[in-house]
Amino acid sequence: MRRPFMNHPDQLASLEGQQYLVLRPTGAVAAEYRATQRDLLKLLPAEIKHPRTEHVTLRGFFEPERRHAVAALVREWAAVQHPIDITVDAIDTFPAPWQIVIMRLARTASLVAAHGSLTAVLEKTDFRRLDELALDDWIFHLSVVYGKTLAPDDWTELERASRRELTEAPACKVAEAELVWYEGGIEHAEVIPLG
């Protein structure tokens, strides 16, 4: 059964009308993610927000009226996209004001190529994209814990406890993407095979 990425009512409300193209890592990457998140959540207040499961966001959209057009474009992109290699380099953070603990990913050739080919397809559209950065500025990652509500000293302590390089870089190959959308306070998803 598919595990939702988000299920907290506040998070669902804040995502209303948005769509995300994501990759869901498996194997060693998923195991490292779950162990890291479990260990960090033990250090934090119970109300701290976090993703319910591991995912790499490739793009975000705000197209509530054209969700079907976004889905059609993503399906066309996925049909010619080879499976994508995911490798974790480190546990890192996005500092204040974001205050997010992340698993930082290596810029594998297939991940960079997938991002680039998706950009090329999207440049031919007028879809409204969210939080988009140039490829050179993008840090591929999995968000582990959202620490935005933590006091500055607590966030500093969490950063100190979290950040580390991984001596054995967990890796996996992802052969499908998910188009996730938020409508009516519910997370919906379509799994789309790559290639």
Short mmCIF file of N, CA, C and O in Angstrom, two decimals, residues 29-165:
data_model
loop_
_atom_site.label_atom_id
_atom_site.label_comp_id
_atom_site.label_asym_id
_atom_site.label_seq_id
_atom_site.Cartn_x
_atom_site.Cartn_y
_atom_site.Cartn_z
N VAL A 29 18.76 3.39 0.41
CA VAL A 29 18.47 4.81 0.60
C VAL A 29 17.26 4.96 1.52
O VAL A 29 17.27 5.74 2.47
N ALA A 30 16.21 4.18 1.26
CA ALA A 30 15.01 4.23 2.12
C ALA A 30 15.34 3.81 3.54
O ALA A 30 14.87 4.44 4.50
N ALA A 31 16.15 2.78 3.70
CA ALA A 31 16.50 2.30 5.04
C ALA A 31 17.29 3.37 5.81
O ALA A 31 17.02 3.61 7.00
N GLU A 32 18.25 4.01 5.15
CA GLU A 32 19.04 5.07 5.80
C GLU A 32 18.15 6.25 6.17
O GLU A 32 18.28 6.83 7.25
N TYR A 33 17.26 6.60 5.27
CA TYR A 33 16.34 7.71 5.53
C TYR A 33 15.49 7.44 6.77
O TYR A 33 15.40 8.27 7.67
N ARG A 34 14.88 6.28 6.81
CA ARG A 34 13.98 5.95 7.93
C ARG A 34 14.74 5.88 9.26
O ARG A 34 14.24 6.34 10.29
N ALA A 35 15.94 5.32 9.23
CA ALA A 35 16.74 5.25 10.46
C ALA A 35 17.14 6.65 10.93
O ALA A 35 17.04 6.97 12.12
N THR A 36 17.55 7.50 9.99
CA THR A 36 17.95 8.87 10.34
C THR A 36 16.77 9.64 10.90
O THR A 36 16.87 10.30 11.94
N GLN A 37 15.64 9.56 10.22
CA GLN A 37 14.46 10.29 10.68
C GLN A 37 14.01 9.80 12.05
O GLN A 37 13.71 10.59 12.94
N ARG A 38 13.99 8.49 12.24
CA ARG A 38 13.58 7.92 13.53
C ARG A 38 14.48 8.42 14.66
O ARG A 38 13.99 8.85 15.71
N ASP A 39 15.79 8.41 14.43
CA ASP A 39 16.73 8.86 15.46
C ASP A 39 16.56 10.35 15.78
O ASP A 39 16.61 10.75 16.94
N LEU A 40 16.35 11.17 14.75
CA LEU A 40 16.19 12.60 14.98
C LEU A 40 14.87 12.92 15.68
O LEU A 40 14.82 13.79 16.54
N LEU A 41 13.81 12.23 15.30
CA LEU A 41 12.51 12.51 15.92
C LEU A 41 12.52 12.19 17.41
O LEU A 41 11.77 12.81 18.18
N LYS A 42 13.38 11.29 17.84
CA LYS A 42 13.50 10.99 19.28
C LYS A 42 14.02 12.20 20.06
O LYS A 42 13.79 12.31 21.26
N LEU A 43 14.75 13.10 19.36
CA LEU A 43 15.34 14.26 20.01
C LEU A 43 14.42 15.48 20.01
O LEU A 43 14.76 16.50 20.61
N LEU A 44 13.28 15.36 19.34
CA LEU A 44 12.45 16.55 19.06
C LEU A 44 11.07 16.45 19.69
O LEU A 44 10.60 15.36 19.99
N PRO A 45 10.41 17.60 19.84
CA PRO A 45 9.03 17.58 20.34
C PRO A 45 8.13 16.78 19.39
O PRO A 45 8.35 16.76 18.18
N ALA A 46 7.12 16.15 19.95
CA ALA A 46 6.23 15.28 19.17
C ALA A 46 5.54 16.02 18.04
O ALA A 46 5.21 15.42 17.01
N GLU A 47 5.32 17.33 18.19
CA GLU A 47 4.57 18.08 17.18
C GLU A 47 5.42 18.53 15.99
O GLU A 47 4.91 19.15 15.05
N ILE A 48 6.71 18.22 15.98
CA ILE A 48 7.56 18.65 14.87
C ILE A 48 7.08 17.99 13.58
O ILE A 48 6.72 16.82 13.56
N LYS A 49 7.05 18.77 12.50
CA LYS A 49 6.55 18.24 11.21
C LYS A 49 7.68 17.56 10.45
O LYS A 49 8.85 17.94 10.55
N HIS A 50 7.28 16.57 9.65
CA HIS A 50 8.24 15.83 8.84
C HIS A 50 7.48 15.07 7.76
O HIS A 50 6.30 14.77 7.92
N PRO A 51 8.17 14.75 6.65
CA PRO A 51 7.52 13.91 5.64
C PRO A 51 7.21 12.54 6.23
O PRO A 51 7.95 12.04 7.08
N ARG A 52 6.14 11.95 5.76
CA ARG A 52 5.75 10.61 6.25
C ARG A 52 6.58 9.51 5.60
O ARG A 52 6.66 8.41 6.12
N THR A 53 7.18 9.81 4.46
CA THR A 53 8.02 8.82 3.78
C THR A 53 9.02 9.55 2.88
O THR A 53 8.87 10.73 2.58
N GLU A 54 10.04 8.83 2.50
CA GLU A 54 11.15 9.40 1.74
C GLU A 54 10.73 9.77 0.31
O GLU A 54 10.01 9.03 -0.34
N HIS A 55 11.22 10.93 -0.15
CA HIS A 55 10.96 11.34 -1.54
C HIS A 55 11.92 12.44 -1.96
O HIS A 55 12.34 13.25 -1.15
N VAL A 56 12.24 12.42 -3.25
CA VAL A 56 13.06 13.44 -3.88
C VAL A 56 12.14 14.24 -4.80
O VAL A 56 11.55 13.68 -5.72
N THR A 57 12.00 15.52 -4.54
CA THR A 57 11.14 16.35 -5.37
C THR A 57 11.93 16.86 -6.57
O THR A 57 12.98 17.48 -6.41
N LEU A 58 11.42 16.56 -7.78
CA LEU A 58 12.04 17.08 -9.00
C LEU A 58 11.45 18.41 -9.41
O LEU A 58 12.14 19.27 -9.94
N ARG A 59 10.14 18.59 -9.20
CA ARG A 59 9.48 19.84 -9.56
C ARG A 59 8.21 20.02 -8.76
O ARG A 59 7.54 19.04 -8.41
N GLY A 60 7.85 21.26 -8.53
CA GLY A 60 6.57 21.61 -7.93
C GLY A 60 5.81 22.53 -8.87
O GLY A 60 6.41 23.33 -9.60
N PHE A 61 4.49 22.40 -8.86
CA PHE A 61 3.61 23.20 -9.73
C PHE A 61 2.45 23.74 -8.92
O PHE A 61 2.05 23.14 -7.91
N PHE A 62 1.89 24.83 -9.40
CA PHE A 62 0.60 25.28 -8.89
C PHE A 62 -0.31 25.44 -10.10
O PHE A 62 -0.37 26.49 -10.73
N GLU A 63 -0.97 24.35 -10.44
CA GLU A 63 -1.86 24.31 -11.59
C GLU A 63 -3.14 23.55 -11.24
O GLU A 63 -3.45 22.52 -11.84
N PRO A 64 -3.92 24.04 -10.28
CA PRO A 64 -5.13 23.29 -9.89
C PRO A 64 -6.13 23.13 -11.03
O PRO A 64 -6.84 22.12 -11.08
N GLU A 65 -6.18 24.09 -11.95
CA GLU A 65 -7.13 24.00 -13.07
C GLU A 65 -6.57 23.19 -14.24
O GLU A 65 -7.34 22.80 -15.12
N ARG A 66 -5.26 23.00 -14.27
CA ARG A 66 -4.64 22.29 -15.41
C ARG A 66 -3.84 21.07 -14.95
O ARG A 66 -2.87 20.68 -15.59
N ARG A 67 -4.29 20.46 -13.87
CA ARG A 67 -3.57 19.29 -13.34
C ARG A 67 -3.47 18.19 -14.38
O ARG A 67 -2.43 17.53 -14.51
N HIS A 68 -4.51 17.97 -15.16
CA HIS A 68 -4.49 16.91 -16.16
C HIS A 68 -3.46 17.20 -17.26
O HIS A 68 -2.82 16.28 -17.77
N ALA A 69 -3.28 18.48 -17.61
CA ALA A 69 -2.27 18.84 -18.60
C ALA A 69 -0.86 18.62 -18.05
O ALA A 69 0.03 18.14 -18.76
N VAL A 70 -0.65 18.94 -16.77
CA VAL A 70 0.64 18.67 -16.13
C VAL A 70 0.90 17.17 -16.14
O VAL A 70 2.00 16.72 -16.49
N ALA A 71 -0.10 16.38 -15.80
CA ALA A 71 0.06 14.92 -15.78
C ALA A 71 0.40 14.37 -17.16
O ALA A 71 1.26 13.50 -17.30
N ALA A 72 -0.24 14.89 -18.19
CA ALA A 72 0.03 14.43 -19.55
C ALA A 72 1.47 14.73 -19.94
O ALA A 72 2.17 13.87 -20.52
N LEU A 73 1.95 15.92 -19.61
CA LEU A 73 3.33 16.28 -19.92
C LEU A 73 4.31 15.40 -19.16
O LEU A 73 5.30 14.93 -19.71
N VAL A 74 4.03 15.15 -17.88
CA VAL A 74 4.91 14.30 -17.07
C VAL A 74 4.95 12.88 -17.64
O VAL A 74 6.02 12.26 -17.71
N ARG A 75 3.82 12.36 -18.07
CA ARG A 75 3.79 11.01 -18.67
C ARG A 75 4.65 10.95 -19.93
O ARG A 75 5.37 9.98 -20.16
N GLU A 76 4.57 12.00 -20.77
CA GLU A 76 5.39 12.04 -21.99
C GLU A 76 6.87 12.08 -21.63
O GLU A 76 7.70 11.39 -22.25
N TRP A 77 7.25 12.90 -20.64
CA TRP A 77 8.64 12.97 -20.20
C TRP A 77 9.10 11.62 -19.67
O TRP A 77 10.18 11.14 -20.01
N ALA A 78 8.28 11.01 -18.84
CA ALA A 78 8.67 9.74 -18.19
C ALA A 78 8.84 8.61 -19.22
O ALA A 78 9.69 7.73 -19.03
N ALA A 79 8.07 8.65 -20.29
CA ALA A 79 8.13 7.57 -21.28
C ALA A 79 9.51 7.45 -21.93
O ALA A 79 9.90 6.36 -22.36
N VAL A 80 10.25 8.56 -22.00
CA VAL A 80 11.58 8.52 -22.63
C VAL A 80 12.71 8.69 -21.61
O VAL A 80 13.87 8.78 -21.97
N GLN A 81 12.36 8.71 -20.34
CA GLN A 81 13.35 8.89 -19.26
C GLN A 81 13.83 7.55 -18.73
O GLN A 81 13.03 6.73 -18.32
N HIS A 82 15.13 7.34 -18.75
CA HIS A 82 15.70 6.10 -18.20
C HIS A 82 15.62 6.12 -16.68
O HIS A 82 15.50 7.18 -16.06
N PRO A 83 15.68 4.95 -16.01
CA PRO A 83 15.73 4.92 -14.54
C PRO A 83 16.85 5.82 -14.01
O PRO A 83 17.86 6.05 -14.68
N ILE A 84 16.66 6.30 -12.79
CA ILE A 84 17.51 7.34 -12.21
C ILE A 84 18.27 6.79 -11.00
O ILE A 84 17.67 6.19 -10.10
N ASP A 85 19.59 7.02 -10.99
CA ASP A 85 20.44 6.60 -9.87
C ASP A 85 20.40 7.64 -8.76
O ASP A 85 20.63 8.83 -9.01
N ILE A 86 20.10 7.18 -7.55
CA ILE A 86 20.07 8.02 -6.36
C ILE A 86 21.17 7.54 -5.41
O ILE A 86 21.21 6.36 -5.05
N THR A 87 22.05 8.45 -5.01
CA THR A 87 23.12 8.14 -4.06
C THR A 87 23.16 9.24 -3.00
O THR A 87 23.15 10.43 -3.34
N VAL A 88 23.23 8.84 -1.74
CA VAL A 88 23.25 9.81 -0.64
C VAL A 88 24.69 10.10 -0.25
O VAL A 88 25.48 9.19 0.00
N ASP A 89 25.03 11.41 -0.19
CA ASP A 89 26.37 11.83 0.21
C ASP A 89 26.47 12.09 1.72
O ASP A 89 27.47 11.76 2.34
N ALA A 90 25.43 12.75 2.28
CA ALA A 90 25.55 13.23 3.65
C ALA A 90 24.19 13.54 4.25
O ALA A 90 23.20 13.69 3.53
N ILE A 91 24.18 13.63 5.57
CA ILE A 91 23.05 14.24 6.28
C ILE A 91 23.46 15.69 6.48
O ILE A 91 24.53 15.98 7.02
N ASP A 92 22.63 16.60 6.02
CA ASP A 92 22.99 18.01 5.99
C ASP A 92 21.77 18.83 6.39
O ASP A 92 20.75 18.26 6.82
N THR A 93 21.86 20.14 6.25
CA THR A 93 20.71 21.00 6.59
C THR A 93 20.59 22.14 5.59
O THR A 93 21.58 22.54 4.97
N PHE A 94 19.37 22.64 5.47
CA PHE A 94 19.13 23.96 4.90
C PHE A 94 18.97 24.86 6.11
O PHE A 94 18.07 24.65 6.92
N PRO A 95 19.85 25.86 6.27
CA PRO A 95 19.84 26.68 7.48
C PRO A 95 18.62 27.59 7.56
O PRO A 95 17.77 27.61 6.67
N ALA A 96 18.56 28.39 8.63
CA ALA A 96 17.50 29.38 8.78
C ALA A 96 17.52 30.27 7.53
O ALA A 96 18.59 30.55 7.00
N PRO A 97 16.41 30.69 7.01
CA PRO A 97 15.07 30.59 7.61
C PRO A 97 14.33 29.27 7.35
O PRO A 97 13.26 29.05 7.88
N TRP A 98 14.90 28.36 6.52
CA TRP A 98 14.18 27.13 6.18
C TRP A 98 14.22 26.12 7.32
O TRP A 98 13.22 25.49 7.62
N GLN A 99 15.40 25.92 7.89
CA GLN A 99 15.58 24.98 9.01
C GLN A 99 15.02 23.59 8.70
O GLN A 99 14.09 23.11 9.33
N ILE A 100 15.65 22.95 7.72
CA ILE A 100 15.24 21.61 7.31
C ILE A 100 16.47 20.70 7.38
O ILE A 100 17.53 21.05 6.86
N VAL A 101 16.32 19.54 8.01
CA VAL A 101 17.37 18.52 7.96
C VAL A 101 17.12 17.73 6.69
O VAL A 101 15.99 17.32 6.40
N ILE A 102 18.19 17.51 5.91
CA ILE A 102 18.07 16.82 4.63
C ILE A 102 19.08 15.69 4.51
O ILE A 102 20.09 15.66 5.22
N MET A 103 18.79 14.77 3.61
CA MET A 103 19.79 13.84 3.09
C MET A 103 20.23 14.44 1.76
O MET A 103 19.41 14.54 0.83
N ARG A 104 21.48 14.88 1.69
CA ARG A 104 22.00 15.49 0.46
C ARG A 104 22.41 14.41 -0.52
O ARG A 104 23.09 13.44 -0.15
N LEU A 105 21.98 14.55 -1.77
CA LEU A 105 22.25 13.55 -2.79
C LEU A 105 23.42 13.93 -3.68
O LEU A 105 23.65 15.12 -3.94
N ALA A 106 24.12 12.92 -4.16
CA ALA A 106 25.16 13.13 -5.17
C ALA A 106 24.50 13.55 -6.47
O ALA A 106 23.36 13.16 -6.77
N ARG A 107 25.21 14.32 -7.25
CA ARG A 107 24.71 14.75 -8.56
C ARG A 107 25.06 13.67 -9.58
O ARG A 107 25.93 13.86 -10.44
N THR A 108 24.38 12.53 -9.48
CA THR A 108 24.64 11.44 -10.42
C THR A 108 24.28 11.90 -11.84
O THR A 108 23.43 12.78 -12.03
N ALA A 109 24.93 11.28 -12.82
CA ALA A 109 24.69 11.67 -14.22
C ALA A 109 23.22 11.52 -14.58
O ALA A 109 22.64 12.38 -15.25
N SER A 110 22.59 10.43 -14.15
CA SER A 110 21.20 10.21 -14.52
C SER A 110 20.25 11.17 -13.82
O SER A 110 19.24 11.60 -14.41
N LEU A 111 20.55 11.57 -12.59
CA LEU A 111 19.70 12.52 -11.86
C LEU A 111 19.81 13.91 -12.50
O LEU A 111 18.79 14.59 -12.72
N VAL A 112 21.02 14.33 -12.81
CA VAL A 112 21.22 15.62 -13.45
C VAL A 112 20.57 15.63 -14.84
O VAL A 112 19.90 16.60 -15.23
N ALA A 113 20.74 14.54 -15.59
CA ALA A 113 20.14 14.47 -16.93
C ALA A 113 18.61 14.49 -16.86
O ALA A 113 17.96 15.14 -17.68
N ALA A 114 18.04 13.80 -15.87
CA ALA A 114 16.58 13.80 -15.72
C ALA A 114 16.08 15.20 -15.42
O ALA A 114 15.07 15.66 -16.00
N HIS A 115 16.75 15.90 -14.52
CA HIS A 115 16.37 17.28 -14.19
C HIS A 115 16.47 18.16 -15.42
O HIS A 115 15.57 18.96 -15.72
N GLY A 116 17.56 18.01 -16.17
CA GLY A 116 17.77 18.81 -17.37
C GLY A 116 16.74 18.54 -18.45
O GLY A 116 16.22 19.48 -19.08
N SER A 117 16.43 17.28 -18.69
CA SER A 117 15.44 16.96 -19.73
C SER A 117 14.05 17.43 -19.33
O SER A 117 13.28 17.89 -20.17
N LEU A 118 13.75 17.36 -18.05
CA LEU A 118 12.45 17.87 -17.58
C LEU A 118 12.39 19.38 -17.74
O LEU A 118 11.36 19.92 -18.18
N THR A 119 13.48 20.07 -17.44
CA THR A 119 13.53 21.52 -17.63
C THR A 119 13.28 21.88 -19.09
O THR A 119 12.50 22.79 -19.39
N ALA A 120 13.91 21.15 -20.00
CA ALA A 120 13.75 21.43 -21.42
C ALA A 120 12.29 21.28 -21.85
O ALA A 120 11.77 22.10 -22.62
N VAL A 121 11.62 20.26 -21.35
CA VAL A 121 10.21 20.04 -21.68
C VAL A 121 9.35 21.16 -21.09
O VAL A 121 8.44 21.68 -21.75
N LEU A 122 9.63 21.53 -19.84
CA LEU A 122 8.81 22.54 -19.15
C LEU A 122 8.99 23.94 -19.72
O LEU A 122 8.07 24.75 -19.66
N GLU A 123 10.16 24.22 -20.30
CA GLU A 123 10.39 25.55 -20.86
C GLU A 123 9.47 25.86 -22.03
O GLU A 123 9.29 27.01 -22.39
N LYS A 124 8.87 24.82 -22.60
CA LYS A 124 7.94 25.01 -23.73
C LYS A 124 6.51 25.26 -23.25
O LYS A 124 5.60 25.36 -24.06
N THR A 125 6.32 25.33 -21.93
CA THR A 125 4.98 25.50 -21.35
C THR A 125 4.92 26.80 -20.56
O THR A 125 5.95 27.43 -20.30
N ASP A 126 3.72 27.15 -20.14
CA ASP A 126 3.56 28.28 -19.23
C ASP A 126 3.08 27.81 -17.86
O ASP A 126 2.48 28.57 -17.11
N PHE A 127 3.34 26.54 -17.51
CA PHE A 127 2.94 26.03 -16.20
C PHE A 127 3.62 26.86 -15.10
O PHE A 127 4.81 27.20 -15.20
N ARG A 128 2.86 27.14 -14.07
CA ARG A 128 3.40 27.88 -12.93
C ARG A 128 4.18 26.90 -12.05
O ARG A 128 3.61 25.99 -11.46
N ARG A 129 5.49 27.11 -11.95
CA ARG A 129 6.37 26.22 -11.20
C ARG A 129 6.74 26.86 -9.87
O ARG A 129 6.89 28.08 -9.78
N LEU A 130 6.91 26.02 -8.87
CA LEU A 130 7.15 26.49 -7.51
C LEU A 130 8.62 26.31 -7.13
O LEU A 130 9.21 25.27 -7.37
N ASP A 131 9.18 27.34 -6.49
CA ASP A 131 10.52 27.26 -5.88
C ASP A 131 11.57 26.70 -6.83
O ASP A 131 12.42 25.91 -6.43
N GLU A 132 11.53 27.12 -8.07
CA GLU A 132 12.45 26.58 -9.05
C GLU A 132 13.77 27.34 -9.06
O GLU A 132 13.79 28.56 -9.01
N LEU A 133 14.85 26.60 -9.11
CA LEU A 133 16.20 27.16 -9.20
C LEU A 133 16.89 26.59 -10.44
O LEU A 133 16.52 25.53 -10.93
N ALA A 134 17.92 27.27 -10.90
CA ALA A 134 18.74 26.74 -11.98
C ALA A 134 19.40 25.44 -11.52
O ALA A 134 19.69 25.26 -10.33
N LEU A 135 19.68 24.57 -12.47
CA LEU A 135 20.27 23.27 -12.15
C LEU A 135 21.55 23.41 -11.33
O LEU A 135 21.77 22.66 -10.38
N ASP A 136 22.40 24.38 -11.67
CA ASP A 136 23.66 24.56 -10.94
C ASP A 136 23.44 24.96 -9.48
O ASP A 136 24.31 24.73 -8.64
N ASP A 137 22.29 25.56 -9.19
CA ASP A 137 21.99 26.01 -7.83
C ASP A 137 21.16 25.01 -7.04
O ASP A 137 20.99 25.16 -5.83
N TRP A 138 20.63 24.01 -7.72
CA TRP A 138 19.73 23.05 -7.07
C TRP A 138 20.52 22.04 -6.25
O TRP A 138 21.51 21.48 -6.73
N ILE A 139 20.10 21.81 -5.03
CA ILE A 139 20.68 20.76 -4.18
C ILE A 139 19.68 19.62 -4.15
O ILE A 139 18.59 19.73 -3.57
N PHE A 140 20.03 18.52 -4.79
CA PHE A 140 19.16 17.35 -4.77
C PHE A 140 19.16 16.79 -3.35
O PHE A 140 20.22 16.63 -2.74
N HIS A 141 17.97 16.47 -2.84
CA HIS A 141 17.88 16.08 -1.43
C HIS A 141 16.57 15.36 -1.13
O HIS A 141 15.64 15.38 -1.93
N LEU A 142 16.55 14.77 0.05
CA LEU A 142 15.32 14.26 0.67
C LEU A 142 15.17 15.03 1.98
O LEU A 142 16.09 15.04 2.80
N SER A 143 14.05 15.69 2.17
CA SER A 143 13.79 16.37 3.45
C SER A 143 13.50 15.32 4.51
O SER A 143 12.73 14.39 4.29
N VAL A 144 14.13 15.47 5.68
CA VAL A 144 13.98 14.50 6.77
C VAL A 144 13.09 15.06 7.88
O VAL A 144 12.16 14.41 8.34
N VAL A 145 13.41 16.28 8.33
CA VAL A 145 12.67 16.93 9.42
C VAL A 145 12.54 18.41 9.10
O VAL A 145 13.51 19.04 8.67
N TYR A 146 11.35 18.96 9.33
CA TYR A 146 11.12 20.40 9.16
C TYR A 146 11.26 21.07 10.53
O TYR A 146 10.39 20.92 11.38
N GLY A 147 12.35 21.81 10.72
CA GLY A 147 12.62 22.40 12.02
C GLY A 147 12.29 23.88 12.13
O GLY A 147 12.77 24.56 13.03
N LYS A 148 11.47 24.39 11.22
CA LYS A 148 11.19 25.83 11.17
C LYS A 148 10.57 26.35 12.47
O LYS A 148 10.77 27.50 12.84
N THR A 149 9.84 25.52 13.19
CA THR A 149 9.18 25.97 14.42
C THR A 149 10.11 25.91 15.64
O THR A 149 9.70 26.33 16.72
N LEU A 150 11.32 25.42 15.47
CA LEU A 150 12.24 25.33 16.60
C LEU A 150 12.85 26.69 16.93
O LEU A 150 13.13 27.48 16.03
N ALA A 151 13.07 26.94 18.20
CA ALA A 151 13.78 28.15 18.64
C ALA A 151 15.21 28.09 18.10
O ALA A 151 15.74 27.00 17.86
N PRO A 152 15.84 29.25 17.90
CA PRO A 152 17.20 29.27 17.33
C PRO A 152 18.20 28.35 18.03
O PRO A 152 18.95 27.64 17.36
N ASP A 153 18.21 28.32 19.35
CA ASP A 153 19.15 27.45 20.06
C ASP A 153 18.84 25.97 19.82
O ASP A 153 19.76 25.15 19.67
N ASP A 154 17.56 25.63 19.80
CA ASP A 154 17.16 24.24 19.54
C ASP A 154 17.53 23.83 18.13
O ASP A 154 17.96 22.69 17.89
N TRP A 155 17.34 24.76 17.17
CA TRP A 155 17.72 24.45 15.79
C TRP A 155 19.24 24.25 15.69
O TRP A 155 19.70 23.30 15.03
N THR A 156 20.01 25.08 16.34
CA THR A 156 21.47 24.95 16.31
C THR A 156 21.89 23.59 16.86
O THR A 156 22.77 22.92 16.31
N GLU A 157 21.24 23.17 17.93
CA GLU A 157 21.54 21.85 18.51
C GLU A 157 21.16 20.73 17.55
O GLU A 157 21.90 19.74 17.41
N LEU A 158 20.02 20.85 16.89
CA LEU A 158 19.60 19.82 15.93
C LEU A 158 20.57 19.77 14.75
O LEU A 158 20.95 18.67 14.32
N GLU A 159 20.99 20.91 14.26
CA GLU A 159 22.00 20.94 13.18
C GLU A 159 23.26 20.20 13.60
O GLU A 159 23.80 19.39 12.85
N ARG A 160 23.73 20.50 14.79
CA ARG A 160 24.95 19.88 15.31
C ARG A 160 24.78 18.35 15.42
O ARG A 160 25.69 17.60 15.09
N ALA A 161 23.62 17.92 15.86
CA ALA A 161 23.37 16.49 16.04
C ALA A 161 23.14 15.76 14.71
O ALA A 161 23.31 14.54 14.65
N SER A 162 22.78 16.50 13.67
CA SER A 162 22.37 15.89 12.41
C SER A 162 23.49 15.75 11.39
O SER A 162 23.62 14.70 10.75
N ARG A 163 24.26 16.79 11.21
CA ARG A 163 25.17 16.89 10.06
C ARG A 163 26.31 15.89 10.15
O ARG A 163 27.01 15.81 11.15
N ARG A 164 26.46 15.13 9.04
CA ARG A 164 27.57 14.18 8.96
C ARG A 164 27.71 13.67 7.53
O ARG A 164 26.73 13.57 6.80
N GLU A 165 28.92 13.38 7.15
CA GLU A 165 29.18 12.72 5.87
C GLU A 165 28.91 11.23 6.07
O GLU A 165 29.08 10.70 7.17
#
